[in-house]
Short mmCIF file of C-alpha atoms (C1' of nucleotides) in Angstrom, two decimals:
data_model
loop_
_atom_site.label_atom_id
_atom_site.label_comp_id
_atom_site.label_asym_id
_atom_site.label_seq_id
_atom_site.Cartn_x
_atom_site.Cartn_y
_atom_site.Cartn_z
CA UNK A 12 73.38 23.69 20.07
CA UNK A 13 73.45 22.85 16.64
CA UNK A 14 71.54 23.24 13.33
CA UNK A 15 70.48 19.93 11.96
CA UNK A 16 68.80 20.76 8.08
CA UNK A 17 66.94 17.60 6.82
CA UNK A 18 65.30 17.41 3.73
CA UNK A 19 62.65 14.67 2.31
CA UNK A 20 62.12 14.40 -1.74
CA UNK A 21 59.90 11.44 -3.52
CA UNK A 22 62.22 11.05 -6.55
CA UNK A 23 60.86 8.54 -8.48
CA UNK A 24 63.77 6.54 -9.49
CA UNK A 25 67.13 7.66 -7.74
CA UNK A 26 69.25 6.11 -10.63
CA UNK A 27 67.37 8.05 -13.28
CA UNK A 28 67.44 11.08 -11.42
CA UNK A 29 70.93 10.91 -9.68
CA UNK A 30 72.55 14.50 -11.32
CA UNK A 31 69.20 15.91 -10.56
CA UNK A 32 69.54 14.97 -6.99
CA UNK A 33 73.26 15.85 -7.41
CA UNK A 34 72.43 19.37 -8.10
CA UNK A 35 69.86 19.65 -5.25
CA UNK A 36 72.45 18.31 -2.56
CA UNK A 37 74.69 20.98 -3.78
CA UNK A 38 72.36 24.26 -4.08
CA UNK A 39 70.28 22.63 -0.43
CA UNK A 40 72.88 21.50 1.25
CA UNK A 41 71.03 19.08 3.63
CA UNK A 42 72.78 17.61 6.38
CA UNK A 43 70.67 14.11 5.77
CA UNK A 44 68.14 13.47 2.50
CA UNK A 45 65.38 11.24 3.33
CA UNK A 46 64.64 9.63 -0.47
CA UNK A 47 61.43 7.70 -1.42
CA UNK A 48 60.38 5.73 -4.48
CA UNK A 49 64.07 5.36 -5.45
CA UNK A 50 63.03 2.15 -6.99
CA UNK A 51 66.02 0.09 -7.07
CA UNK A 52 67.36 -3.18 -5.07
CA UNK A 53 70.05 -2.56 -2.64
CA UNK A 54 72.77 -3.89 -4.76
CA UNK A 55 72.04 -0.96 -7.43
CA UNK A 56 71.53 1.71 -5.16
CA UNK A 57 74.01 4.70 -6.45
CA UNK A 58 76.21 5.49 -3.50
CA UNK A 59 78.85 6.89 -5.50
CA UNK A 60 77.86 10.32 -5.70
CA UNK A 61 76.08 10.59 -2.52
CA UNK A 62 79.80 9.53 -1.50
CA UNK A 63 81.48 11.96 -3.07
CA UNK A 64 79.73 15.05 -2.08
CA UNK A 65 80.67 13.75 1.32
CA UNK A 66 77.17 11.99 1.98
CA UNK A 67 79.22 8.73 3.45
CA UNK A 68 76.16 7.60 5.53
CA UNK A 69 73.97 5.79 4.13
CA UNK A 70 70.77 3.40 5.43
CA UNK A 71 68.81 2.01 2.34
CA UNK A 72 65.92 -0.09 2.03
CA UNK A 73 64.74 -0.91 -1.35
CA UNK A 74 63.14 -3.15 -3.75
CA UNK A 75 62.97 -4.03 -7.77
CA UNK A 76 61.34 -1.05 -9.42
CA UNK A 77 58.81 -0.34 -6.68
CA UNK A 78 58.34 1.95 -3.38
CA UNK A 79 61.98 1.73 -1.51
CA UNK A 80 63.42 4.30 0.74
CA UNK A 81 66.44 5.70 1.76
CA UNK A 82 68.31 8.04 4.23
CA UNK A 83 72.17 9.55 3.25
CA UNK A 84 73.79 11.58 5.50
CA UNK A 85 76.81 14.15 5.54
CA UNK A 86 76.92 13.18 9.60
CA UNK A 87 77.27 9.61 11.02
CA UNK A 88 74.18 7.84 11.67
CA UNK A 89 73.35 4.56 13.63
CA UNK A 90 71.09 2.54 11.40
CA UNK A 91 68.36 0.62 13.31
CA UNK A 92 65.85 -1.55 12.32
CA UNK A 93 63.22 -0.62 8.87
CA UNK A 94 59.67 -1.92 9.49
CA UNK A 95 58.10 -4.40 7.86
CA UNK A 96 54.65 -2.76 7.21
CA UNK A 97 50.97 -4.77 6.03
CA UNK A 98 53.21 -8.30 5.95
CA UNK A 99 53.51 -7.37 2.51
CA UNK A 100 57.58 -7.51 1.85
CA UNK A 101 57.47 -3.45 0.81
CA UNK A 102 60.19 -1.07 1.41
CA UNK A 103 58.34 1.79 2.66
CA UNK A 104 60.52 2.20 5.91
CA UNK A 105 63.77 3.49 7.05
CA UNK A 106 65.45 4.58 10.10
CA UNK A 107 68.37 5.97 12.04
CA UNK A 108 69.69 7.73 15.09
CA UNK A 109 71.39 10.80 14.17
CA UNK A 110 73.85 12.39 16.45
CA UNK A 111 72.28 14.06 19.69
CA UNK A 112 70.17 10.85 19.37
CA UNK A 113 67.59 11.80 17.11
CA UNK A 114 65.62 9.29 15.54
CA UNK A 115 65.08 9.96 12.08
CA UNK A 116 62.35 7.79 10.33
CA UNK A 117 61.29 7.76 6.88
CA UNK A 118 58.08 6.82 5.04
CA UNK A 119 56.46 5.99 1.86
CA UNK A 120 53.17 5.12 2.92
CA UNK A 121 50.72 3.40 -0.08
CA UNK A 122 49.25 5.83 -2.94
CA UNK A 123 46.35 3.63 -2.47
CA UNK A 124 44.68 3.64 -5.92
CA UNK A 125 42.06 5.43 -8.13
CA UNK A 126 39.04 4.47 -5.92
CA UNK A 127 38.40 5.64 -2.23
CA UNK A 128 36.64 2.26 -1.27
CA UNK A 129 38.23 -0.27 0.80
CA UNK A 130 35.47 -2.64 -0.21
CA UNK A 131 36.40 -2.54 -4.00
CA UNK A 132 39.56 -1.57 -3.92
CA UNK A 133 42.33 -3.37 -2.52
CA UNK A 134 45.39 -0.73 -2.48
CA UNK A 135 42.80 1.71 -0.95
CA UNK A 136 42.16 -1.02 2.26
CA UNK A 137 46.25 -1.48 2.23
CA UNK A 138 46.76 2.24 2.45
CA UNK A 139 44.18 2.50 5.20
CA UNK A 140 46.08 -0.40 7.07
CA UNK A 141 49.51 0.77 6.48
CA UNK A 142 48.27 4.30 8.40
CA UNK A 143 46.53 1.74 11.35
CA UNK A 144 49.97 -0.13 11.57
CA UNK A 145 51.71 3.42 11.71
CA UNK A 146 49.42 4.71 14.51
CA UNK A 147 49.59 1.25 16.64
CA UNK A 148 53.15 1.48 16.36
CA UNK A 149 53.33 5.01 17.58
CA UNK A 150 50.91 4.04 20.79
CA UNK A 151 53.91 1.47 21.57
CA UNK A 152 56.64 4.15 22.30
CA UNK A 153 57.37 5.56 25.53
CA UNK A 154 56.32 9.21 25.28
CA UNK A 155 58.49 11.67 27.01
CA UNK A 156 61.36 13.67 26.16
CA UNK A 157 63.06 11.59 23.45
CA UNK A 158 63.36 13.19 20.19
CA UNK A 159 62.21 11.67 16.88
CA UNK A 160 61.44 13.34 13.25
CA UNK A 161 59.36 11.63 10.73
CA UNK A 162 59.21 12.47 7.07
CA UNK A 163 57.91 11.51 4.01
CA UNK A 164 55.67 10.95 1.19
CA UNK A 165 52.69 10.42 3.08
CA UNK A 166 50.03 10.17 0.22
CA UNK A 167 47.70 12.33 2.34
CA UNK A 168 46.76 16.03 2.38
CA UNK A 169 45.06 16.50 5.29
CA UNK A 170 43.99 20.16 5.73
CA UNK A 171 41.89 21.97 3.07
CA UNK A 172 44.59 24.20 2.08
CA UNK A 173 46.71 21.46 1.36
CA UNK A 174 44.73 20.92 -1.97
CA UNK A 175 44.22 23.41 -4.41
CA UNK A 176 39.94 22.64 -4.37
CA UNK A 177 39.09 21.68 -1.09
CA UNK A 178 35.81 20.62 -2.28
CA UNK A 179 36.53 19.32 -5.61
CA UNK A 180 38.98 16.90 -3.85
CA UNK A 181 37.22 15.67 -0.95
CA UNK A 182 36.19 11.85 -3.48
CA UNK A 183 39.97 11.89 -4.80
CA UNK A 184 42.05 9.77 -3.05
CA UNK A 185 44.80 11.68 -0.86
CA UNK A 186 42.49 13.63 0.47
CA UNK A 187 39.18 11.81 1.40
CA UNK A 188 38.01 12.45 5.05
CA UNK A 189 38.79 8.22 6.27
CA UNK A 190 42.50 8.90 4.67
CA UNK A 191 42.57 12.39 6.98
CA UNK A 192 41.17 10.92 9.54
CA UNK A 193 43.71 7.63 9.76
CA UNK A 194 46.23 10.16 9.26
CA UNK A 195 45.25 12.40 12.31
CA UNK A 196 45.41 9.08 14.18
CA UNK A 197 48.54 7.98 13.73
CA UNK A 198 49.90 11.84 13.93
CA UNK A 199 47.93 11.90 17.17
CA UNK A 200 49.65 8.49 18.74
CA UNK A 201 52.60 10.41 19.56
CA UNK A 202 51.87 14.10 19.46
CA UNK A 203 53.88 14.56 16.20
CA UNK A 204 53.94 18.10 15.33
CA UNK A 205 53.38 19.07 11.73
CA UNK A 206 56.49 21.50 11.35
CA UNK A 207 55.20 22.99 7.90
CA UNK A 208 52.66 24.50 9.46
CA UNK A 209 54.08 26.07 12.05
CA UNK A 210 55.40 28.31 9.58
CA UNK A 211 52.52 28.38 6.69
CA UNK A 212 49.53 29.47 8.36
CA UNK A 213 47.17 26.65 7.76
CA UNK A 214 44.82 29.19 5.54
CA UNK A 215 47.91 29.89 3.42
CA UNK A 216 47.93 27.20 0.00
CA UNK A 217 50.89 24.81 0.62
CA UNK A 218 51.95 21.88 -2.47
CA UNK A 219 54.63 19.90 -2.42
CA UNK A 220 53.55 17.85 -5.44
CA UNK A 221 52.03 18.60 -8.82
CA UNK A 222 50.73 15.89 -11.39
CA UNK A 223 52.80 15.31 -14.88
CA UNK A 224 49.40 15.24 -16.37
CA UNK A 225 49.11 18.97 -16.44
CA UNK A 226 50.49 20.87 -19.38
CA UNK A 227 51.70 23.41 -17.34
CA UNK A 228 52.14 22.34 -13.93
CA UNK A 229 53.00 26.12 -12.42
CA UNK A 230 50.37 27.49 -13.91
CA UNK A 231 47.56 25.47 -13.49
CA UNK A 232 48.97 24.91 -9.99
CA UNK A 233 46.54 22.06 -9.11
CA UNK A 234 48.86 21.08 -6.14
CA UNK A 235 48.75 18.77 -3.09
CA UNK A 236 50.98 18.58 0.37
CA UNK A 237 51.82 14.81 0.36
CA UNK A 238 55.08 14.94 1.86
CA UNK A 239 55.22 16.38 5.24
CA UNK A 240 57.91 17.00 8.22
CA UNK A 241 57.16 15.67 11.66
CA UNK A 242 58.82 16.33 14.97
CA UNK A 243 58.01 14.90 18.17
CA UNK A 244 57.17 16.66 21.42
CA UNK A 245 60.82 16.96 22.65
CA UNK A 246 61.72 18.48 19.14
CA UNK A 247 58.32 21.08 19.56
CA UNK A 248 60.50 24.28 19.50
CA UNK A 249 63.29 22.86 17.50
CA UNK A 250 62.38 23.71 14.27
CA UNK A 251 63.86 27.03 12.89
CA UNK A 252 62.59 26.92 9.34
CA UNK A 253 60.39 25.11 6.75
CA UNK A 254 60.74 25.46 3.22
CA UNK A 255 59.40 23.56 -0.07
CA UNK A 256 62.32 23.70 -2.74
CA UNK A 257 59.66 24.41 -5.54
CA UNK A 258 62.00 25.71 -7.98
CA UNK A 259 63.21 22.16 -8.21
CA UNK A 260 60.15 21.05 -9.94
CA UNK A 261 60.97 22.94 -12.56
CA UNK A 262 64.25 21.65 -13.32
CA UNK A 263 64.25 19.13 -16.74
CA UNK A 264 63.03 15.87 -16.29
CA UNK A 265 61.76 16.58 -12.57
CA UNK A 266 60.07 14.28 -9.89
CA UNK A 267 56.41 14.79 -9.40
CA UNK A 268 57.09 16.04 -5.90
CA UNK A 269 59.49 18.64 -5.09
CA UNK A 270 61.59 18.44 -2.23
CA UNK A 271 60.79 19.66 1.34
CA UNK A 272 63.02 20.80 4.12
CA UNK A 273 63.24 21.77 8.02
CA UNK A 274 66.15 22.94 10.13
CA UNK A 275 65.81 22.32 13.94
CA UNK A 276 68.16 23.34 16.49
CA UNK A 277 69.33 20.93 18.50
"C1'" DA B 19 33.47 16.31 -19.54
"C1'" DT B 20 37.38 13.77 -20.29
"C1'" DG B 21 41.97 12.71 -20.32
"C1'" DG B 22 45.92 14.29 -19.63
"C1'" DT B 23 52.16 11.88 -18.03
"C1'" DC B 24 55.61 9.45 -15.96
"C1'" DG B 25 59.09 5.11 -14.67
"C1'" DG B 26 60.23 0.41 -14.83
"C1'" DA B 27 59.68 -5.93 -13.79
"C1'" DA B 28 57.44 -2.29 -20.13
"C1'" DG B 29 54.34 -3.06 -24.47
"C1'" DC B 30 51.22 -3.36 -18.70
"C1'" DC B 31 51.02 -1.78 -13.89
"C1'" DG B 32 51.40 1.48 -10.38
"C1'" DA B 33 51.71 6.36 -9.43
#
DNA sequence: ATGGTCGGAAGCCGA
């Protein structure tokens, strides 16, 4: 048995933010960072420092100034194959097998827009797909004892504590009931267990993001849970703590989302 | 009640 600590961040341009993330690997201490919205083409990507600090594992999908995702690790991964989501040549997927073969998969999945109407509004249908795609995908895998995490920016907060006005959010997109509800479906396809809230009771106000817009993002504290930690079935009573590095958001010239992270033993 | 801020292929578009 061993303690596996993974962490997910959206950081909104890894080259911009590279010290920031620097200083996180250091204080954290992850033994893999799932990154999305790094933003940058594979060619660019800023191994160096990930390198350095000993993070020599490294499976990277990304594209020119949008979406793109990628995994480092401290402890040798197996890359396998990133999915091609919506036909749409976006690099909202990446995977590996960690050792003790866990699959570790990563996910942007689509902001999908201002307006929660598929009918008039195009990213809003794509997002909607891209959660189908996830949850048709999911039906396809063997259930059983193998043992997967998923993380991510999911774009959804899907209980009413995950928003800081239930009721004042239920139009905005991220947390309309047909984005929950695709959600739940593709969480249901294969019994992923939602590890935050095994230890935040679901009545308990949980953020992991908070908008630039706000002058003062702690204290208005208009937060959302968009990025969420996953575990499959055989991973159910793996996970030995949960925590959102809030203090992060906070630090100068910070990400939007702050970064989240579970250890599981394995 | 509205607009507020970021990052990058910038002077707009997506978040």
């Amino acid at each position: 048995m061993t303690t596996l600590t993974i962490a997910s961040w959206n950081i909104n341009s890894v080259r911009l933010r590279i010290d920031t993330v620097e200083r996180f690997l250091q204080e954290y201490q992850p033994d893999a960072l799932c990154l999305q919205e790094t933003k940058v083409v594979n060619d660019q990507f800023p191994d160096k420092m990930f390198r350095r600090l000993g993070y020599e594992h490294l499976a990277i999908n990304g594209q020119k100034a949008y979406h793109g995702v990628a995994i480092v690790s401290r402890l040798p991964v197996q890359a396998i194959e990133a999915r091609e989501f919506c036909n749409k040549g976006d690099a909202r997927h990446v995977a590996v097998i960690l050792p003790g073969d866990i699959e570790l998969h990563n996910f942007y999945v689509p902001a999908g827009g201002d307006e929660p109407d598929p009918e008039i509004n195009e990213k809003f249908a794509h997002k909607l797909e891209f959660m189908r795609e996830m949850a048709e995908w999911f039906e396809d895998w063997p259930q059983g004892s193998a043992r997967k995490v998923l993380v991510g920016d999911l774009n959804v907060a899907p209980l009413e504590h995950d928003v800081w006005s239930h009721k004042q959010m239920l139009k905005v997109v991220s947390h309309t009931p047909i984005e929950v509800e695709h959600l739940n479906r593709a969480q249901a396809a294969h019994g992923w267990i939602d590890v935050a809230r095994q230890f935040i009771p679901p009545a308990e106000k949980h953020y992991t993001w908070w908008s630039y817009r706000a002058a003062d993002w702690q204290a208005s504290n208009r937060g959302r849970r968009l990025d969420h930690i996953w575990v499959s079935p055989g991973l159910e009573n793996a996970p030995t703590a949960f925590k959102v590095a809030e203090q992060v958001r906070g630090w100068p010239q910070p990400s939007d989302h702050a970064p989240i992270l579970a250890s599981l033993q394995v």
